[in-house]
């Protein structure tokens, strides 16, 4: 009886979802509610109001900037909870040997390629407002570069290159930047986190670029720190 | 009914993904597999949202001169935010799983 319960629940859920999907309008139709209600406003007014030609960045960095701030607080909170549960990594020389020594070919290829990976990550971060890219995507690439370095050249080497003392600054950077910008706009008499508080569109673009850079570095280093915390446990 | 099913294939795919993830959460006792199941359910929701946001012959929402027909950028922005929050929740649940197994090991000794 207990074994039958899960398949029964799954079938019921599936039937329920299927009934809902059959009521939905056909996908990609220009008259769908998603394409009619809010989208025209974003598409026609977005570039003038925000200075971003990338509309996704325009939404996450201007129209819905509260959500982005909350999201940075969420991953910062996840990191803080992880630190409270497990603590920072403690690295001693020779304590964390690699389980499998990578071949010289892999090492040499990575020595050649890692600068290009980092340049690509910075390109994606800086290009976010005006073309394809964005802070979070670039941050994920940055984190994967750090993780690849740690996997190939050893965990203690990677931690030596970017020790916890240096990472603390990057982890808190985005929230600090959001707070400073938010209170600056409040003191200028505008709403909290209104990026256009001086009324100069060039300055707004500059602030957007700063937002992209701080979000990218903060999310990348936070993901790398989470990886370090989990890696420490595997050794101990 | 069949007509609407054939035009909404992505929605049906996301339902199947959701059910796969739900099965992994409900039926597997292993904690890591439960976390993977939650991730699969998240992915199905992202697929559903992206499916809602599409438009026939629509261009990527980056303003280029001479293009008029853009797709809705809002679902993409929402999915971007959900991805990052997903990273945070996955990392935290993995760390809780590690702590749980550690404390179980201590109790056994």
PDB file of N, CA and C in Angstrom, chain B:
ATOM      1  N   UNK B   1      -8.174  19.305 -28.651  1.00  0.00           N
ATOM      2  CA  UNK B   1      -7.320  18.973 -27.517  1.00  0.00           C
ATOM      3  C   UNK B   1      -5.936  18.522 -27.993  1.00  0.00           C
ATOM      4  N   UNK B   2      -5.923  17.659 -29.050  1.00  0.00           N
ATOM      5  CA  UNK B   2      -4.638  17.201 -29.576  1.00  0.00           C
ATOM      6  C   UNK B   2      -3.876  18.359 -30.195  1.00  0.00           C
ATOM      7  N   UNK B   3      -4.607  19.265 -30.825  1.00  0.00           N
ATOM      8  CA  UNK B   3      -3.980  20.414 -31.464  1.00  0.00           C
ATOM      9  C   UNK B   3      -3.245  21.270 -30.428  1.00  0.00           C
ATOM     10  N   UNK B   4      -3.935  21.507 -29.319  1.00  0.00           N
ATOM     11  CA  UNK B   4      -3.316  22.334 -28.284  1.00  0.00           C
ATOM     12  C   UNK B   4      -2.130  21.604 -27.655  1.00  0.00           C
ATOM     13  N   UNK B   5      -2.199  20.252 -27.590  1.00  0.00           N
ATOM     14  CA  UNK B   5      -1.071  19.503 -27.032  1.00  0.00           C
ATOM     15  C   UNK B   5       0.140  19.620 -27.937  1.00  0.00           C
ATOM     16  N   UNK B   6      -0.073  19.574 -29.254  1.00  0.00           N
ATOM     17  CA  UNK B   6       1.084  19.612 -30.146  1.00  0.00           C
ATOM     18  C   UNK B   6       1.729  20.984 -30.165  1.00  0.00           C
ATOM     19  N   UNK B   7       0.946  22.053 -29.901  1.00  0.00           N
ATOM     20  CA  UNK B   7       1.574  23.374 -29.896  1.00  0.00           C
ATOM     21  C   UNK B   7       2.183  23.690 -28.544  1.00  0.00           C
ATOM     22  N   UNK B   8       1.831  22.895 -27.505  1.00  0.00           N
ATOM     23  CA  UNK B   8       2.367  23.186 -26.171  1.00  0.00           C
ATOM     24  C   UNK B   8       3.307  22.095 -25.689  1.00  0.00           C
ATOM     25  N   UNK B   9       4.139  21.577 -26.615  1.00  0.00           N
ATOM     26  CA  UNK B   9       4.982  20.437 -26.249  1.00  0.00           C
ATOM     27  C   UNK B   9       5.967  20.787 -25.142  1.00  0.00           C
ATOM     28  N   UNK B  10       6.438  22.044 -25.114  1.00  0.00           N
ATOM     29  CA  UNK B  10       7.435  22.413 -24.092  1.00  0.00           C
ATOM     30  C   UNK B  10       6.806  22.362 -22.710  1.00  0.00           C
ATOM     31  N   UNK B  11       5.532  22.752 -22.604  1.00  0.00           N
ATOM     32  CA  UNK B  11       4.858  22.678 -21.310  1.00  0.00           C
ATOM     33  C   UNK B  11       4.779  21.227 -20.840  1.00  0.00           C
ATOM     34  N   UNK B  12       4.457  20.327 -21.775  1.00  0.00           N
ATOM     35  CA  UNK B  12       4.340  18.916 -21.401  1.00  0.00           C
ATOM     36  C   UNK B  12       5.699  18.365 -20.981  1.00  0.00           C
ATOM     37  N   UNK B  13       6.760  18.796 -21.694  1.00  0.00           N
ATOM     38  CA  UNK B  13       8.115  18.372 -21.306  1.00  0.00           C
ATOM     39  C   UNK B  13       8.436  18.865 -19.904  1.00  0.00           C
ATOM     40  N   UNK B  14       8.022  20.095 -19.587  1.00  0.00           N
ATOM     41  CA  UNK B  14       8.328  20.603 -18.248  1.00  0.00           C
ATOM     42  C   UNK B  14       7.527  19.865 -17.191  1.00  0.00           C
ATOM     43  N   UNK B  15       6.288  19.420 -17.532  1.00  0.00           N
ATOM     44  CA  UNK B  15       5.521  18.608 -16.576  1.00  0.00           C
ATOM     45  C   UNK B  15       6.246  17.300 -16.287  1.00  0.00           C
ATOM     46  N   UNK B  16       6.768  16.664 -17.371  1.00  0.00           N
ATOM     47  CA  UNK B  16       7.459  15.381 -17.181  1.00  0.00           C
ATOM     48  C   UNK B  16       8.700  15.577 -16.298  1.00  0.00           C
ATOM     49  N   UNK B  17       9.456  16.662 -16.575  1.00  0.00           N
ATOM     50  CA  UNK B  17      10.638  16.949 -15.749  1.00  0.00           C
ATOM     51  C   UNK B  17      10.238  17.153 -14.292  1.00  0.00           C
ATOM     52  N   UNK B  18       9.144  17.891 -14.090  1.00  0.00           N
ATOM     53  CA  UNK B  18       8.694  18.155 -12.715  1.00  0.00           C
ATOM     54  C   UNK B  18       8.355  16.853 -12.010  1.00  0.00           C
ATOM     55  N   UNK B  19       7.671  15.945 -12.733  1.00  0.00           N
ATOM     56  CA  UNK B  19       7.278  14.680 -12.090  1.00  0.00           C
ATOM     57  C   UNK B  19       8.503  13.826 -11.788  1.00  0.00           C
ATOM     58  N   UNK B  20       9.516  13.851 -12.684  1.00  0.00           N
ATOM     59  CA  UNK B  20      10.751  13.103 -12.422  1.00  0.00           C
ATOM     60  C   UNK B  20      11.410  13.620 -11.142  1.00  0.00           C
ATOM     61  N   UNK B  21      11.492  14.979 -11.034  1.00  0.00           N
ATOM     62  CA  UNK B  21      12.091  15.550  -9.841  1.00  0.00           C
ATOM     63  C   UNK B  21      11.293  15.237  -8.596  1.00  0.00           C
ATOM     64  N   UNK B  22       9.964  15.270  -8.720  1.00  0.00           N
ATOM     65  CA  UNK B  22       9.100  14.992  -7.565  1.00  0.00           C
ATOM     66  C   UNK B  22       9.264  13.543  -7.115  1.00  0.00           C
ATOM     67  N   UNK B  23       9.410  12.629  -8.100  1.00  0.00           N
ATOM     68  CA  UNK B  23       9.621  11.225  -7.748  1.00  0.00           C
ATOM     69  C   UNK B  23      10.920  11.066  -6.971  1.00  0.00           C
ATOM     70  N   UNK B  24      11.993  11.769  -7.456  1.00  0.00           N
ATOM     71  CA  UNK B  24      13.277  11.654  -6.758  1.00  0.00           C
ATOM     72  C   UNK B  24      13.172  12.185  -5.339  1.00  0.00           C
ATOM     73  N   UNK B  25      12.391  13.255  -5.141  1.00  0.00           N
ATOM     74  CA  UNK B  25      12.259  13.798  -3.788  1.00  0.00           C
ATOM     75  C   UNK B  25      11.427  12.873  -2.918  1.00  0.00           C
ATOM     76  N   UNK B  26      10.338  12.301  -3.476  1.00  0.00           N
ATOM     77  CA  UNK B  26       9.380  11.583  -2.644  1.00  0.00           C
ATOM     78  C   UNK B  26       9.812  10.151  -2.368  1.00  0.00           C
ATOM     79  N   UNK B  27      10.475   9.489  -3.332  1.00  0.00           N
ATOM     80  CA  UNK B  27      10.662   8.048  -3.207  1.00  0.00           C
ATOM     81  C   UNK B  27      12.059   7.637  -2.797  1.00  0.00           C
ATOM     82  N   UNK B  28      13.048   8.513  -2.939  1.00  0.00           N
ATOM     83  CA  UNK B  28      14.436   8.129  -2.634  1.00  0.00           C
ATOM     84  C   UNK B  28      14.783   8.535  -1.213  1.00  0.00           C
ATOM     85  N   UNK B  29      15.371   7.652  -0.408  1.00  0.00           N
ATOM     86  CA  UNK B  29      15.769   8.052   0.949  1.00  0.00           C
ATOM     87  C   UNK B  29      17.090   8.826   0.984  1.00  0.00           C
ATOM     88  N   UNK B  30      17.920   8.709  -0.100  1.00  0.00           N
ATOM     89  CA  UNK B  30      19.231   9.347  -0.108  1.00  0.00           C
ATOM     90  C   UNK B  30      19.086  10.873  -0.199  1.00  0.00           C
ATOM     91  N   UNK B  31      19.782  11.585   0.716  1.00  0.00           N
ATOM     92  CA  UNK B  31      19.604  13.048   0.771  1.00  0.00           C
ATOM     93  C   UNK B  31      20.142  13.740  -0.477  1.00  0.00           C
ATOM     94  N   UNK B  32      21.292  13.273  -0.987  1.00  0.00           N
ATOM     95  CA  UNK B  32      21.882  13.905  -2.169  1.00  0.00           C
ATOM     96  C   UNK B  32      20.932  13.756  -3.350  1.00  0.00           C
ATOM     97  N   UNK B  33      20.284  12.565  -3.446  1.00  0.00           N
ATOM     98  CA  UNK B  33      19.343  12.367  -4.561  1.00  0.00           C
ATOM     99  C   UNK B  33      18.129  13.256  -4.401  1.00  0.00           C
ATOM    100  N   UNK B  34      17.709  13.480  -3.168  1.00  0.00           N
ATOM    101  CA  UNK B  34      16.590  14.413  -2.941  1.00  0.00           C
ATOM    102  C   UNK B  34      16.969  15.814  -3.416  1.00  0.00           C
ATOM    103  N   UNK B  35      18.225  16.247  -3.125  1.00  0.00           N
ATOM    104  CA  UNK B  35      18.646  17.588  -3.538  1.00  0.00           C
ATOM    105  C   UNK B  35      18.690  17.677  -5.058  1.00  0.00           C
ATOM    106  N   UNK B  36      19.193  16.602  -5.706  1.00  0.00           N
ATOM    107  CA  UNK B  36      19.199  16.589  -7.169  1.00  0.00           C
ATOM    108  C   UNK B  36      17.766  16.670  -7.695  1.00  0.00           C
ATOM    109  N   UNK B  37      16.832  15.986  -7.015  1.00  0.00           N
ATOM    110  CA  UNK B  37      15.427  16.036  -7.435  1.00  0.00           C
ATOM    111  C   UNK B  37      14.856  17.435  -7.336  1.00  0.00           C
ATOM    112  N   UNK B  38      15.208  18.155  -6.253  1.00  0.00           N
ATOM    113  CA  UNK B  38      14.734  19.539  -6.122  1.00  0.00           C
ATOM    114  C   UNK B  38      15.279  20.383  -7.266  1.00  0.00           C
ATOM    115  N   UNK B  39      16.557  20.129  -7.627  1.00  0.00           N
ATOM    116  CA  UNK B  39      17.143  20.874  -8.737  1.00  0.00           C
ATOM    117  C   UNK B  39      16.434  20.601 -10.046  1.00  0.00           C
ATOM    118  N   UNK B  40      16.042  19.307 -10.262  1.00  0.00           N
ATOM    119  CA  UNK B  40      15.340  18.975 -11.513  1.00  0.00           C
ATOM    120  C   UNK B  40      13.986  19.685 -11.541  1.00  0.00           C
ATOM    121  N   UNK B  41      13.299  19.732 -10.366  1.00  0.00           N
ATOM    122  CA  UNK B  41      12.009  20.436 -10.326  1.00  0.00           C
ATOM    123  C   UNK B  41      12.185  21.911 -10.652  1.00  0.00           C
ATOM    124  N   UNK B  42      13.262  22.521 -10.114  1.00  0.00           N
ATOM    125  CA  UNK B  42      13.551  23.926 -10.422  1.00  0.00           C
ATOM    126  C   UNK B  42      13.726  24.126 -11.919  1.00  0.00           C
ATOM    127  N   UNK B  43      14.511  23.219 -12.538  1.00  0.00           N
ATOM    128  CA  UNK B  43      14.775  23.338 -13.967  1.00  0.00           C
ATOM    129  C   UNK B  43      13.484  23.267 -14.767  1.00  0.00           C
ATOM    130  N   UNK B  44      12.552  22.395 -14.320  1.00  0.00           N
ATOM    131  CA  UNK B  44      11.289  22.285 -15.056  1.00  0.00           C
ATOM    132  C   UNK B  44      10.515  23.595 -14.975  1.00  0.00           C
ATOM    133  N   UNK B  45      10.561  24.257 -13.819  1.00  0.00           N
ATOM    134  CA  UNK B  45       9.860  25.541 -13.701  1.00  0.00           C
ATOM    135  C   UNK B  45      10.498  26.580 -14.611  1.00  0.00           C
ATOM    136  N   UNK B  46      11.848  26.572 -14.700  1.00  0.00           N
ATOM    137  CA  UNK B  46      12.520  27.520 -15.597  1.00  0.00           C
ATOM    138  C   UNK B  46      12.090  27.280 -17.042  1.00  0.00           C
ATOM    139  N   UNK B  47      12.027  25.999 -17.426  1.00  0.00           N
ATOM    140  CA  UNK B  47      11.628  25.659 -18.801  1.00  0.00           C
ATOM    141  C   UNK B  47      10.226  26.174 -19.080  1.00  0.00           C
ATOM    142  N   UNK B  48       9.342  26.000 -18.086  1.00  0.00           N
ATOM    143  CA  UNK B  48       7.959  26.469 -18.240  1.00  0.00           C
ATOM    144  C   UNK B  48       7.911  27.984 -18.427  1.00  0.00           C
ATOM    145  N   UNK B  49       8.672  28.709 -17.598  1.00  0.00           N
ATOM    146  CA  UNK B  49       8.649  30.178 -17.691  1.00  0.00           C
ATOM    147  C   UNK B  49       9.200  30.651 -19.028  1.00  0.00           C
ATOM    148  N   UNK B  50      10.307  30.022 -19.476  1.00  0.00           N
ATOM    149  CA  UNK B  50      10.881  30.418 -20.761  1.00  0.00           C
ATOM    150  C   UNK B  50       9.892  30.117 -21.887  1.00  0.00           C
ATOM    151  N   UNK B  51       9.164  28.982 -21.748  1.00  0.00           N
ATOM    152  CA  UNK B  51       8.153  28.653 -22.746  1.00  0.00           C
ATOM    153  C   UNK B  51       7.050  29.686 -22.796  1.00  0.00           C
ATOM    154  N   UNK B  52       6.639  30.193 -21.630  1.00  0.00           N
ATOM    155  CA  UNK B  52       5.613  31.236 -21.602  1.00  0.00           C
ATOM    156  C   UNK B  52       6.101  32.483 -22.329  1.00  0.00           C
ATOM    157  N   UNK B  53       7.410  32.791 -22.173  1.00  0.00           N
ATOM    158  CA  UNK B  53       7.910  34.060 -22.690  1.00  0.00           C
ATOM    159  C   UNK B  53       8.202  34.079 -24.164  1.00  0.00           C
ATOM    160  N   UNK B  54       8.031  32.957 -24.878  1.00  0.00           N
ATOM    161  CA  UNK B  54       8.417  32.985 -26.297  1.00  0.00           C
ATOM    162  C   UNK B  54       7.352  33.641 -27.150  1.00  0.00           C
ATOM    163  N   UNK B  55       7.756  33.988 -28.357  1.00  0.00           N
ATOM    164  CA  UNK B  55       6.865  34.636 -29.319  1.00  0.00           C
ATOM    165  C   UNK B  55       7.358  34.221 -30.694  1.00  0.00           C
ATOM    166  N   UNK B  56       6.424  33.969 -31.604  1.00  0.00           N
ATOM    167  CA  UNK B  56       6.832  33.484 -32.926  1.00  0.00           C
ATOM    168  C   UNK B  56       7.623  34.561 -33.670  1.00  0.00           C
ATOM    169  N   UNK B  57       8.770  34.192 -34.215  1.00  0.00           N
ATOM    170  CA  UNK B  57       9.653  35.099 -34.977  1.00  0.00           C
ATOM    171  C   UNK B  57      10.147  36.270 -34.151  1.00  0.00           C
ATOM    172  N   UNK B  58      10.125  36.139 -32.818  1.00  0.00           N
ATOM    173  CA  UNK B  58      10.603  37.227 -31.979  1.00  0.00           C
ATOM    174  C   UNK B  58      12.117  37.213 -31.886  1.00  0.00           C
ATOM    175  N   UNK B  59      12.702  38.414 -31.723  1.00  0.00           N
ATOM    176  CA  UNK B  59      14.148  38.519 -31.616  1.00  0.00           C
ATOM    177  C   UNK B  59      14.557  38.511 -30.149  1.00  0.00           C
ATOM    178  N   UNK B  60      15.831  38.267 -29.896  1.00  0.00           N
ATOM    179  CA  UNK B  60      16.395  38.321 -28.546  1.00  0.00           C
ATOM    180  C   UNK B  60      16.190  39.739 -28.004  1.00  0.00           C
ATOM    181  N   UNK B  61      15.822  39.899 -26.705  1.00  0.00           N
ATOM    182  CA  UNK B  61      15.507  41.250 -26.213  1.00  0.00           C
ATOM    183  C   UNK B  61      16.735  42.130 -25.993  1.00  0.00           C
ATOM    184  N   UNK B  62      17.501  42.352 -27.047  1.00  0.00           N
ATOM    185  CA  UNK B  62      18.590  43.337 -27.011  1.00  0.00           C
ATOM    186  C   UNK B  62      18.319  44.295 -28.155  1.00  0.00           C
ATOM    187  N   UNK B  63      18.172  45.577 -27.822  1.00  0.00           N
ATOM    188  CA  UNK B  63      17.704  46.525 -28.824  1.00  0.00           C
ATOM    189  C   UNK B  63      18.752  46.709 -29.925  1.00  0.00           C
ATOM    190  N   UNK B  64      18.345  46.407 -31.160  1.00  0.00           N
ATOM    191  CA  UNK B  64      19.190  46.607 -32.340  1.00  0.00           C
ATOM    192  C   UNK B  64      18.374  47.438 -33.321  1.00  0.00           C
ATOM    193  N   UNK B  65      19.030  48.305 -34.053  1.00  0.00           N
ATOM    194  CA  UNK B  65      18.292  49.138 -35.007  1.00  0.00           C
ATOM    195  C   UNK B  65      17.695  48.282 -36.108  1.00  0.00           C
ATOM    196  N   UNK B  66      16.446  48.590 -36.456  1.00  0.00           N
ATOM    197  CA  UNK B  66      15.803  47.908 -37.568  1.00  0.00           C
ATOM    198  C   UNK B  66      15.005  46.684 -37.178  1.00  0.00           C
ATOM    199  N   UNK B  67      15.052  46.271 -35.901  1.00  0.00           N
ATOM    200  CA  UNK B  67      14.273  45.112 -35.458  1.00  0.00           C
ATOM    201  C   UNK B  67      13.119  45.620 -34.607  1.00  0.00           C
ATOM    202  N   UNK B  68      11.898  45.140 -34.899  1.00  0.00           N
ATOM    203  CA  UNK B  68      10.724  45.632 -34.177  1.00  0.00           C
ATOM    204  C   UNK B  68      10.138  44.588 -33.230  1.00  0.00           C
ATOM    205  N   UNK B  69      10.250  43.308 -33.597  1.00  0.00           N
ATOM    206  CA  UNK B  69       9.507  42.253 -32.917  1.00  0.00           C
ATOM    207  C   UNK B  69      10.395  41.557 -31.879  1.00  0.00           C
ATOM    208  N   UNK B  70      10.353  42.062 -30.612  1.00  0.00           N
ATOM    209  CA  UNK B  70      11.162  41.453 -29.565  1.00  0.00           C
ATOM    210  C   UNK B  70      10.294  40.566 -28.699  1.00  0.00           C
ATOM    211  N   UNK B  71      10.922  39.524 -28.076  1.00  0.00           N
ATOM    212  CA  UNK B  71      10.156  38.712 -27.135  1.00  0.00           C
ATOM    213  C   UNK B  71      10.150  39.410 -25.784  1.00  0.00           C
ATOM    214  N   UNK B  72       9.289  38.905 -24.897  1.00  0.00           N
ATOM    215  CA  UNK B  72       9.105  39.529 -23.583  1.00  0.00           C
ATOM    216  C   UNK B  72      10.339  39.276 -22.713  1.00  0.00           C
ATOM    217  N   UNK B  73      11.027  40.317 -22.240  1.00  0.00           N
ATOM    218  CA  UNK B  73      12.231  40.074 -21.434  1.00  0.00           C
ATOM    219  C   UNK B  73      11.948  39.708 -19.982  1.00  0.00           C
ATOM    220  N   UNK B  74      10.703  39.892 -19.528  1.00  0.00           N
ATOM    221  CA  UNK B  74      10.418  39.693 -18.102  1.00  0.00           C
ATOM    222  C   UNK B  74      10.636  38.254 -17.626  1.00  0.00           C
ATOM    223  N   UNK B  75      10.108  37.205 -18.350  1.00  0.00           N
ATOM    224  CA  UNK B  75      10.355  35.839 -17.869  1.00  0.00           C
ATOM    225  C   UNK B  75      11.832  35.494 -17.807  1.00  0.00           C
ATOM    226  N   UNK B  76      12.620  36.018 -18.755  1.00  0.00           N
ATOM    227  CA  UNK B  76      14.054  35.719 -18.732  1.00  0.00           C
ATOM    228  C   UNK B  76      14.701  36.331 -17.505  1.00  0.00           C
ATOM    229  N   UNK B  77      14.301  37.561 -17.151  1.00  0.00           N
ATOM    230  CA  UNK B  77      14.874  38.196 -15.964  1.00  0.00           C
ATOM    231  C   UNK B  77      14.490  37.419 -14.711  1.00  0.00           C
ATOM    232  N   UNK B  78      13.223  36.958 -14.661  1.00  0.00           N
ATOM    233  CA  UNK B  78      12.762  36.199 -13.491  1.00  0.00           C
ATOM    234  C   UNK B  78      13.543  34.895 -13.369  1.00  0.00           C
ATOM    235  N   UNK B  79      13.783  34.218 -14.525  1.00  0.00           N
ATOM    236  CA  UNK B  79      14.517  32.951 -14.487  1.00  0.00           C
ATOM    237  C   UNK B  79      15.954  33.186 -14.052  1.00  0.00           C
ATOM    238  N   UNK B  80      16.551  34.300 -14.507  1.00  0.00           N
ATOM    239  CA  UNK B  80      17.919  34.618 -14.102  1.00  0.00           C
ATOM    240  C   UNK B  80      18.009  34.754 -12.591  1.00  0.00           C
ATOM    241  N   UNK B  81      17.019  35.454 -12.004  1.00  0.00           N
ATOM    242  CA  UNK B  81      17.025  35.619 -10.551  1.00  0.00           C
ATOM    243  C   UNK B  81      16.827  34.270  -9.862  1.00  0.00           C
ATOM    244  N   UNK B  82      15.900  33.455 -10.389  1.00  0.00           N
ATOM    245  CA  UNK B  82      15.613  32.171  -9.757  1.00  0.00           C
ATOM    246  C   UNK B  82      16.815  31.253  -9.802  1.00  0.00           C
ATOM    247  N   UNK B  83      17.614  31.335 -10.900  1.00  0.00           N
ATOM    248  CA  UNK B  83      18.825  30.514 -11.003  1.00  0.00           C
ATOM    249  C   UNK B  83      19.778  30.824  -9.858  1.00  0.00           C
ATOM    250  N   UNK B  84      19.981  32.118  -9.599  1.00  0.00           N
ATOM    251  CA  UNK B  84      20.949  32.486  -8.572  1.00  0.00           C
ATOM    252  C   UNK B  84      20.458  32.060  -7.191  1.00  0.00           C
ATOM    253  N   UNK B  85      19.166  32.266  -6.934  1.00  0.00           N
ATOM    254  CA  UNK B  85      18.619  31.823  -5.654  1.00  0.00           C
ATOM    255  C   UNK B  85      18.726  30.301  -5.539  1.00  0.00           C
ATOM    256  N   UNK B  86      18.557  29.592  -6.684  1.00  0.00           N
ATOM    257  CA  UNK B  86      18.694  28.139  -6.684  1.00  0.00           C
ATOM    258  C   UNK B  86      20.080  27.701  -6.278  1.00  0.00           C
ATOM    259  N   UNK B  87      21.110  28.446  -6.744  1.00  0.00           N
ATOM    260  CA  UNK B  87      22.481  28.121  -6.330  1.00  0.00           C
ATOM    261  C   UNK B  87      22.608  28.237  -4.815  1.00  0.00           C
ATOM    262  N   UNK B  88      22.058  29.309  -4.260  1.00  0.00           N
ATOM    263  CA  UNK B  88      22.156  29.492  -2.812  1.00  0.00           C
ATOM    264  C   UNK B  88      21.461  28.391  -2.038  1.00  0.00           C
ATOM    265  N   UNK B  89      20.232  28.044  -2.438  1.00  0.00           N
ATOM    266  CA  UNK B  89      19.506  27.013  -1.686  1.00  0.00           C
ATOM    267  C   UNK B  89      20.164  25.650  -1.841  1.00  0.00           C
ATOM    268  N   UNK B  90      20.677  25.350  -3.071  1.00  0.00           N
ATOM    269  CA  UNK B  90      21.330  24.054  -3.270  1.00  0.00           C
ATOM    270  C   UNK B  90      22.578  23.941  -2.405  1.00  0.00           C
ATOM    271  N   UNK B  91      23.375  25.025  -2.381  1.00  0.00           N
ATOM    272  CA  UNK B  91      24.596  24.976  -1.585  1.00  0.00           C
ATOM    273  C   UNK B  91      24.261  24.793  -0.113  1.00  0.00           C
ATOM    274  N   UNK B  92      23.261  25.525   0.360  1.00  0.00           N
ATOM    275  CA  UNK B  92      22.923  25.424   1.776  1.00  0.00           C
ATOM    276  C   UNK B  92      22.397  24.038   2.120  1.00  0.00           C
ATOM    277  N   UNK B  93      21.565  23.445   1.217  1.00  0.00           N
ATOM    278  CA  UNK B  93      21.039  22.117   1.540  1.00  0.00           C
ATOM    279  C   UNK B  93      22.144  21.069   1.488  1.00  0.00           C
ATOM    280  N   UNK B  94      23.110  21.229   0.547  1.00  0.00           N
ATOM    281  CA  UNK B  94      24.248  20.295   0.514  1.00  0.00           C
ATOM    282  C   UNK B  94      25.042  20.379   1.804  1.00  0.00           C
ATOM    283  N   UNK B  95      25.257  21.619   2.284  1.00  0.00           N
ATOM    284  CA  UNK B  95      26.062  21.781   3.497  1.00  0.00           C
ATOM    285  C   UNK B  95      25.329  21.202   4.703  1.00  0.00           C
ATOM    286  N   UNK B  96      24.001  21.359   4.728  1.00  0.00           N
ATOM    287  CA  UNK B  96      23.233  20.741   5.821  1.00  0.00           C
ATOM    288  C   UNK B  96      23.322  19.224   5.753  1.00  0.00           C
ATOM    289  N   UNK B  97      23.312  18.670   4.519  1.00  0.00           N
ATOM    290  CA  UNK B  97      23.421  17.219   4.379  1.00  0.00           C
ATOM    291  C   UNK B  97      24.765  16.732   4.892  1.00  0.00           C
ATOM    292  N   UNK B  98      25.831  17.498   4.558  1.00  0.00           N
ATOM    293  CA  UNK B  98      27.171  17.128   5.031  1.00  0.00           C
ATOM    294  C   UNK B  98      27.220  17.140   6.553  1.00  0.00           C
ATOM    295  N   UNK B  99      26.654  18.181   7.150  1.00  0.00           N
ATOM    296  CA  UNK B  99      26.672  18.303   8.615  1.00  0.00           C
ATOM    297  C   UNK B  99      25.901  17.151   9.264  1.00  0.00           C
ATOM    298  N   UNK B 100      24.778  16.773   8.629  1.00  0.00           N
ATOM    299  CA  UNK B 100      23.959  15.675   9.151  1.00  0.00           C
ATOM    300  C   UNK B 100      24.749  14.376   9.142  1.00  0.00           C
ATOM    301  N   UNK B 101      25.443  14.098   8.010  1.00  0.00           N
ATOM    302  CA  UNK B 101      26.197  12.841   7.934  1.00  0.00           C
ATOM    303  C   UNK B 101      27.352  12.860   8.935  1.00  0.00           C
ATOM    304  N   UNK B 102      27.966  14.042   9.150  1.00  0.00           N
ATOM    305  CA  UNK B 102      29.037  14.146  10.143  1.00  0.00           C
ATOM    306  C   UNK B 102      28.524  13.809  11.537  1.00  0.00           C
ATOM    307  N   UNK B 103      27.354  14.367  11.881  1.00  0.00           N
ATOM    308  CA  UNK B 103      26.850  14.138  13.235  1.00  0.00           C
ATOM    309  C   UNK B 103      26.420  12.686  13.406  1.00  0.00           C
ATOM    310  N   UNK B 104      25.926  12.071  12.329  1.00  0.00           N
ATOM    311  CA  UNK B 104      25.592  10.647  12.413  1.00  0.00           C
ATOM    312  C   UNK B 104      26.844   9.808  12.648  1.00  0.00           C
ATOM    313  N   UNK B 105      27.959  10.201  11.984  1.00  0.00           N
ATOM    314  CA  UNK B 105      29.223   9.495  12.159  1.00  0.00           C
ATOM    315  C   UNK B 105      29.698   9.614  13.611  1.00  0.00           C
ATOM    316  N   UNK B 106      29.543  10.838  14.162  1.00  0.00           N
ATOM    317  CA  UNK B 106      29.976  11.032  15.546  1.00  0.00           C
ATOM    318  C   UNK B 106      29.154  10.189  16.512  1.00  0.00           C
ATOM    319  N   UNK B 107      27.871  10.075  16.238  1.00  0.00           N
ATOM    320  CA  UNK B 107      27.012   9.306  17.140  1.00  0.00           C
ATOM    321  C   UNK B 107      27.372   7.832  17.126  1.00  0.00           C
ATOM    322  N   UNK B 108      27.781   7.319  15.960  1.00  0.00           N
ATOM    323  CA  UNK B 108      28.097   5.908  15.837  1.00  0.00           C
ATOM    324  C   UNK B 108      29.365   5.549  16.616  1.00  0.00           C
ATOM    325  N   UNK B 109      30.277   6.523  16.741  1.00  0.00           N
ATOM    326  CA  UNK B 109      31.561   6.207  17.382  1.00  0.00           C
ATOM    327  C   UNK B 109      31.442   6.084  18.897  1.00  0.00           C
TER     328      UNK B 109
END
